[in-house]
PDB file of C-alpha atoms in Angstrom:
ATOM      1  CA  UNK A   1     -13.621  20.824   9.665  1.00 81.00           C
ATOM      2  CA  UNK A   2     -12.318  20.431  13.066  1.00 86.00           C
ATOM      3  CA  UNK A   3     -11.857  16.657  14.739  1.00 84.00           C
ATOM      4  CA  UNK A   4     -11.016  15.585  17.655  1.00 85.00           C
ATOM      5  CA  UNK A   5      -9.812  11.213  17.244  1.00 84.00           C
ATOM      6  CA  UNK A   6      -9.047   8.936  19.785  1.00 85.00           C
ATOM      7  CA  UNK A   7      -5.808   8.514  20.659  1.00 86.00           C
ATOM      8  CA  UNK A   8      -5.755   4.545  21.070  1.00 88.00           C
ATOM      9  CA  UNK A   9      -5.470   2.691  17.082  1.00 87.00           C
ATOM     10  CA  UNK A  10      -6.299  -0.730  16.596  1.00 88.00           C
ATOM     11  CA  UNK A  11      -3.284  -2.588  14.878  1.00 90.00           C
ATOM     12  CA  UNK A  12      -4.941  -3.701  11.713  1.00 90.00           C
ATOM     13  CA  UNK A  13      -4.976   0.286  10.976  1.00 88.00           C
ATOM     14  CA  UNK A  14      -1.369   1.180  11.109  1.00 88.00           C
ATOM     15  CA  UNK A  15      -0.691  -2.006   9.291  1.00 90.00           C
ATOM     16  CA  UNK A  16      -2.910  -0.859   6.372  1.00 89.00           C
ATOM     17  CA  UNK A  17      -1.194   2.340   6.278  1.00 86.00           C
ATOM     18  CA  UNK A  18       2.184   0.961   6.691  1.00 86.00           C
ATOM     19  CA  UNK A  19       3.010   2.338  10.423  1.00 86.00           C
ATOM     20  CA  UNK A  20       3.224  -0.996  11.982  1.00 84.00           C
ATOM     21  CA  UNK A  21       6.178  -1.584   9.454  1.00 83.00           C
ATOM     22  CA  UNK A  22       7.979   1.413   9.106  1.00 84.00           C
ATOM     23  CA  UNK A  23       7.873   3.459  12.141  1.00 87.00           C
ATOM     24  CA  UNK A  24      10.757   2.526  13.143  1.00 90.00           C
ATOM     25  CA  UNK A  25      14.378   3.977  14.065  1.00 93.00           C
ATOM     26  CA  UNK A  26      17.417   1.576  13.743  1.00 95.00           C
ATOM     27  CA  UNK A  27      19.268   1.143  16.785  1.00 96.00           C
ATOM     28  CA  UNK A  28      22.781  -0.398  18.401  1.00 97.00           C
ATOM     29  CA  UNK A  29      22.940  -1.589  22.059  1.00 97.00           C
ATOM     30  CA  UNK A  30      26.320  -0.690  23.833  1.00 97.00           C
ATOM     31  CA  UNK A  31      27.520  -4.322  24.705  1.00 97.00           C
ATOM     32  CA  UNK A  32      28.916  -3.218  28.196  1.00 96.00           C
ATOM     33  CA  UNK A  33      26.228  -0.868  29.593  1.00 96.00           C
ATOM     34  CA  UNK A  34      23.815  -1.769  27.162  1.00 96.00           C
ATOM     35  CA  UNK A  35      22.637   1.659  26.249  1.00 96.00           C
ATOM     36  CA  UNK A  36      20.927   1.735  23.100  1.00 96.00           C
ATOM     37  CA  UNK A  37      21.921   4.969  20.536  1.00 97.00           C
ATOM     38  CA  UNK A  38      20.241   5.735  17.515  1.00 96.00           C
ATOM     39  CA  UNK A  39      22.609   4.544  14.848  1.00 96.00           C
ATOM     40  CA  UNK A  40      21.824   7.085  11.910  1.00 95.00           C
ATOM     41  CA  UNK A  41      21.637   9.945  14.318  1.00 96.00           C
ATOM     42  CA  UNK A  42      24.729   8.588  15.739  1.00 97.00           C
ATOM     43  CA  UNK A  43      27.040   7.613  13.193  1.00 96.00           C
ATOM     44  CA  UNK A  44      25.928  11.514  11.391  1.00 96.00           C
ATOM     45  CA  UNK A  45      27.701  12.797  14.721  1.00 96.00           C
ATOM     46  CA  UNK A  46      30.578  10.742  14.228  1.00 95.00           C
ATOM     47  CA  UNK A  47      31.146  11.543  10.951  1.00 95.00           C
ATOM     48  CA  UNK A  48      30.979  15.398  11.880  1.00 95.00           C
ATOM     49  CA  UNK A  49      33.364  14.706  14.454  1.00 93.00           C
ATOM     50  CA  UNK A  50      35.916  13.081  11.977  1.00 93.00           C
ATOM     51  CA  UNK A  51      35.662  15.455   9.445  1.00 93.00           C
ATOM     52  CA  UNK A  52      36.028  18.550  11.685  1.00 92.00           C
ATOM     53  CA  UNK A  53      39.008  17.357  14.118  1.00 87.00           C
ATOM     54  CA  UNK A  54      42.195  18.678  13.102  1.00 81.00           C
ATOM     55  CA  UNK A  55      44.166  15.848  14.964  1.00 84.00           C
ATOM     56  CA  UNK A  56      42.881  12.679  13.066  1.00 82.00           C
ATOM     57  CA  UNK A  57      44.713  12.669   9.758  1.00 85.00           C
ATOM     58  CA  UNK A  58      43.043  10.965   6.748  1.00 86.00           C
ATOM     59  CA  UNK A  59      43.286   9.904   3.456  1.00 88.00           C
ATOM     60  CA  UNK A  60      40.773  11.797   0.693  1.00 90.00           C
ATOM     61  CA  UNK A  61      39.039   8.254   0.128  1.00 92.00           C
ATOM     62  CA  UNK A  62      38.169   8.357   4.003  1.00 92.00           C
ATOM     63  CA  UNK A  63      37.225  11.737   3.639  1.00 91.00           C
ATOM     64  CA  UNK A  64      34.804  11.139   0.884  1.00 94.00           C
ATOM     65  CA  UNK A  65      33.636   7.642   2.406  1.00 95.00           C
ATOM     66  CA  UNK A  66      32.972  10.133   5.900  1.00 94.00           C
ATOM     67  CA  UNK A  67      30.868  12.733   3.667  1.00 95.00           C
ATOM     68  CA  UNK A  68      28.886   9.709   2.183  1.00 95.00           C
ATOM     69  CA  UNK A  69      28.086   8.107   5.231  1.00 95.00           C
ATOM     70  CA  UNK A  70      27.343  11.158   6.796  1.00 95.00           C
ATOM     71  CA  UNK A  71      24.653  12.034   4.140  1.00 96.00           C
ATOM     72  CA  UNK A  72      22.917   8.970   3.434  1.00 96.00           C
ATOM     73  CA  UNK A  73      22.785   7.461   7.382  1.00 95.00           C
ATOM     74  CA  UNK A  74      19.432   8.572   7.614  1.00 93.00           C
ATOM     75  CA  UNK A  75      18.370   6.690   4.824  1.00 94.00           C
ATOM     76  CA  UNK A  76      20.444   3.555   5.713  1.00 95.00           C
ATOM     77  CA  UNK A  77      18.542   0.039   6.585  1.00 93.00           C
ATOM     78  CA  UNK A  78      19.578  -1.773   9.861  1.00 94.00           C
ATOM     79  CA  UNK A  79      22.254  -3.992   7.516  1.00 96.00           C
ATOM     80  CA  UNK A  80      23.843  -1.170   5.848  1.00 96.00           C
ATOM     81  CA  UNK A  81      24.329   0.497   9.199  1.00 96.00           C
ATOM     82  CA  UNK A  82      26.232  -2.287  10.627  1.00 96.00           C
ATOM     83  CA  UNK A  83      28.235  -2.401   7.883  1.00 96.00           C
ATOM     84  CA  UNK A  84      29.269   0.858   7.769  1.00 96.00           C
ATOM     85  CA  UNK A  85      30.051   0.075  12.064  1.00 96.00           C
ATOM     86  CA  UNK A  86      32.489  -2.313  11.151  1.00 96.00           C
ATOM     87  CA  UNK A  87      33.921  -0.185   8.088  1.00 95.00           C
ATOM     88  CA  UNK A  88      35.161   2.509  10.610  1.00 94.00           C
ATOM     89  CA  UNK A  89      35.395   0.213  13.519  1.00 95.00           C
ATOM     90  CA  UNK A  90      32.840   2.770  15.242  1.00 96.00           C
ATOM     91  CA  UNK A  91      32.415   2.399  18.996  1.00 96.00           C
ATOM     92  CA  UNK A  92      30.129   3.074  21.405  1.00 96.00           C
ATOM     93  CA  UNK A  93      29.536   6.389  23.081  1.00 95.00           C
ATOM     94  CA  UNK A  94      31.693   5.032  25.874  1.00 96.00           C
ATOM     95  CA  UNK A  95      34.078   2.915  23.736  1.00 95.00           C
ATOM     96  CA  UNK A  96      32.714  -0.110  23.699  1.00 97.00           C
ATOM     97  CA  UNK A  97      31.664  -2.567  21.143  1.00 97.00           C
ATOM     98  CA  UNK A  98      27.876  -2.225  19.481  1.00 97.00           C
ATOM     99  CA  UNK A  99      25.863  -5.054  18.828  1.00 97.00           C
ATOM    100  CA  UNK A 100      24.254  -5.848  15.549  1.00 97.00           C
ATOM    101  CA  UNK A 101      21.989  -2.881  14.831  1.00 97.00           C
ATOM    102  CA  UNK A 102      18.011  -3.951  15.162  1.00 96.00           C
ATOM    103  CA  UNK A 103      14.921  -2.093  14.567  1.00 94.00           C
ATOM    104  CA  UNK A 104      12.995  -0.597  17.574  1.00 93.00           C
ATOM    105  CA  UNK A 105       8.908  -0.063  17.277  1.00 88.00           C
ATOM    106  CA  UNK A 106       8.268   3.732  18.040  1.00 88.00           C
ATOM    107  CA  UNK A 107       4.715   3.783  18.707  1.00 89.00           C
ATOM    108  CA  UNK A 108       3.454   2.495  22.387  1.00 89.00           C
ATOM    109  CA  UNK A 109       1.421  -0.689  21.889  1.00 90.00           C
ATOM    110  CA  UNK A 110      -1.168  -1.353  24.345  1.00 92.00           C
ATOM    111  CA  UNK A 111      -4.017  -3.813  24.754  1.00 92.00           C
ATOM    112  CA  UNK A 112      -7.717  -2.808  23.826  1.00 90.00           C
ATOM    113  CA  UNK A 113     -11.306  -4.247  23.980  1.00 87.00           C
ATOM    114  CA  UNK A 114     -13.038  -5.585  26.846  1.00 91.00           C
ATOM    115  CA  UNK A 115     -10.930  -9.084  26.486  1.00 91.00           C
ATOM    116  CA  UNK A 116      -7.572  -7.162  26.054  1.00 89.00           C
ATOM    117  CA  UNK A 117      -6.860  -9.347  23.003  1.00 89.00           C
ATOM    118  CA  UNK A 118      -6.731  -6.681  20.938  1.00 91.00           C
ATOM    119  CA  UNK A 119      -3.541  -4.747  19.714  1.00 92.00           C
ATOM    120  CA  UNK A 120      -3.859  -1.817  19.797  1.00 90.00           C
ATOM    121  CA  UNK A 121      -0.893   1.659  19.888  1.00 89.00           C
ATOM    122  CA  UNK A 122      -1.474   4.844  21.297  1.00 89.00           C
ATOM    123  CA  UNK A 123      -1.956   6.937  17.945  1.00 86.00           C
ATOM    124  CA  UNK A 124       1.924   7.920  16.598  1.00 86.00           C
ATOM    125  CA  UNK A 125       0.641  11.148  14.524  1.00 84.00           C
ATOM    126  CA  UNK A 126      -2.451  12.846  14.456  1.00 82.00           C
ATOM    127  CA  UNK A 127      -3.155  12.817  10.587  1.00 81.00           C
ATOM    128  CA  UNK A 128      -4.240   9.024  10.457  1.00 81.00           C
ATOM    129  CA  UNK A 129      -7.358  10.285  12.617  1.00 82.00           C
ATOM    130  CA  UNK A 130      -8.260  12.205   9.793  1.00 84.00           C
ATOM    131  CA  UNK A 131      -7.748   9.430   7.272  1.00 82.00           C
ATOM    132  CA  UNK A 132     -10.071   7.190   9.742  1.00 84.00           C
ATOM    133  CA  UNK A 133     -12.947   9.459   9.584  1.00 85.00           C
ATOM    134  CA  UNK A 134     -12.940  10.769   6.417  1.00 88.00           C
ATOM    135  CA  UNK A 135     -16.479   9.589   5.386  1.00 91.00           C
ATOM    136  CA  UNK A 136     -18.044  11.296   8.227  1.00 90.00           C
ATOM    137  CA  UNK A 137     -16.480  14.909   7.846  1.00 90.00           C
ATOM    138  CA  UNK A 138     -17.333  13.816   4.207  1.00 91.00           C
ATOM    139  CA  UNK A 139     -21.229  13.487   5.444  1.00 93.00           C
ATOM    140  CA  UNK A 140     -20.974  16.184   7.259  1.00 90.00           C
ATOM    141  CA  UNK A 141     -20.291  18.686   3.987  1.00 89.00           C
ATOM    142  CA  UNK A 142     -23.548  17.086   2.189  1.00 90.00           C
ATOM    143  CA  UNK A 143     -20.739  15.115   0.045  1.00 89.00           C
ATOM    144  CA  UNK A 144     -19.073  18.119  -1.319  1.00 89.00           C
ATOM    145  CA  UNK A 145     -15.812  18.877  -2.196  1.00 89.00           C
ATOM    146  CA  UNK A 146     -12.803  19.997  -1.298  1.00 89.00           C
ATOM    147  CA  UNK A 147     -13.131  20.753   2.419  1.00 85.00           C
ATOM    148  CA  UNK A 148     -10.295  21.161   4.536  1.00 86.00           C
ATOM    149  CA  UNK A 149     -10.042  18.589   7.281  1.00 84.00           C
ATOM    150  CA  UNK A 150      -7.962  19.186  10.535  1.00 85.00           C
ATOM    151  CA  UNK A 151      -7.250  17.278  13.931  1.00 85.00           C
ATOM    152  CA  UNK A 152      -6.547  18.415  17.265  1.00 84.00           C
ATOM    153  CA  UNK A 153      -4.639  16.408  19.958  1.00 82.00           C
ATOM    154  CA  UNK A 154      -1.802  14.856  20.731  1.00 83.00           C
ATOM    155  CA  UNK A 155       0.370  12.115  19.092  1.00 80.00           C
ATOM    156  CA  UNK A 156       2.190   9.659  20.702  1.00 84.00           C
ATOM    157  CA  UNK A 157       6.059   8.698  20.151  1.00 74.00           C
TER     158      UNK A 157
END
């Protein structure tokens, strides 16, 4: 079965499901210019950098510290990021100092309803639109099963 959802969600959705929460990338705020980077994306780079540049001498306990960090960044919460900042004394794209890293909300949160009290986000993947309507493509096969369910648009991030 073929749907087509809306794209807005009301909040109390995504917090059942565990969006509101966790759909999230950590982030660090250059001090000076106050661009923000990506930390585990970032600090993945930077550890590729290290490793592969002839002209910075280290240690095999670096080395293995690098591979480690380089691995697992992705995987890293906001407090084991900033750790691993001040570890290596990591800088910003432009040499500056980072601030603490902080969690940044990837799904666009509007307002919905006729009072705009509502909190609502423009939908961040298309499969919770399936989730939403299950019962009805579950109607719609006479309550058999299995059917195959499948959305079409476009999510939001």
């Amino acid at each position: 079965l073929e749907i087509t959802t809306t794209c807005l969600t009301p909040e109390e959705v995504l917090v059942a499901s565990g969006h509101a929460e966790r759909f999230t990338d950590v982030m660090a705020r250059d001090v000076q210019t106050g661009e923000c980077v990506r930390l585990d994306k970032y600090l993945e780079d930077y550890c590729e950098r290290r490793l592969s540049s002839a002209h910075d001498p280290m240690d095999a306990a670096c080395r293995a510290a690098l591979v480690d960090l380089q691995a697992q960044a992705c995987a890293m919460d906001e407090h084991q990021l900033g750790e691993a900042i001040a570890q290596f004394r990591i800088k910003s794209p432009q040499g500056n100092d980072l601030s603490p890293p902080f969690r940044f909300n990837l799904m666009f949160q509007t307002a919905i309803g006729p009072d705009l009290k509502q909190k609502g986000f423009l939908r961040p993947e298309l499969a919770q639109g399936v989730f939403m309507n299950f019962r009805r493509m579950y109607d719609f096969r006479n309550g058999r099963m299995p059917f195959a369910g499948a959305t079409v648009g476009t999510a939001f991030r």
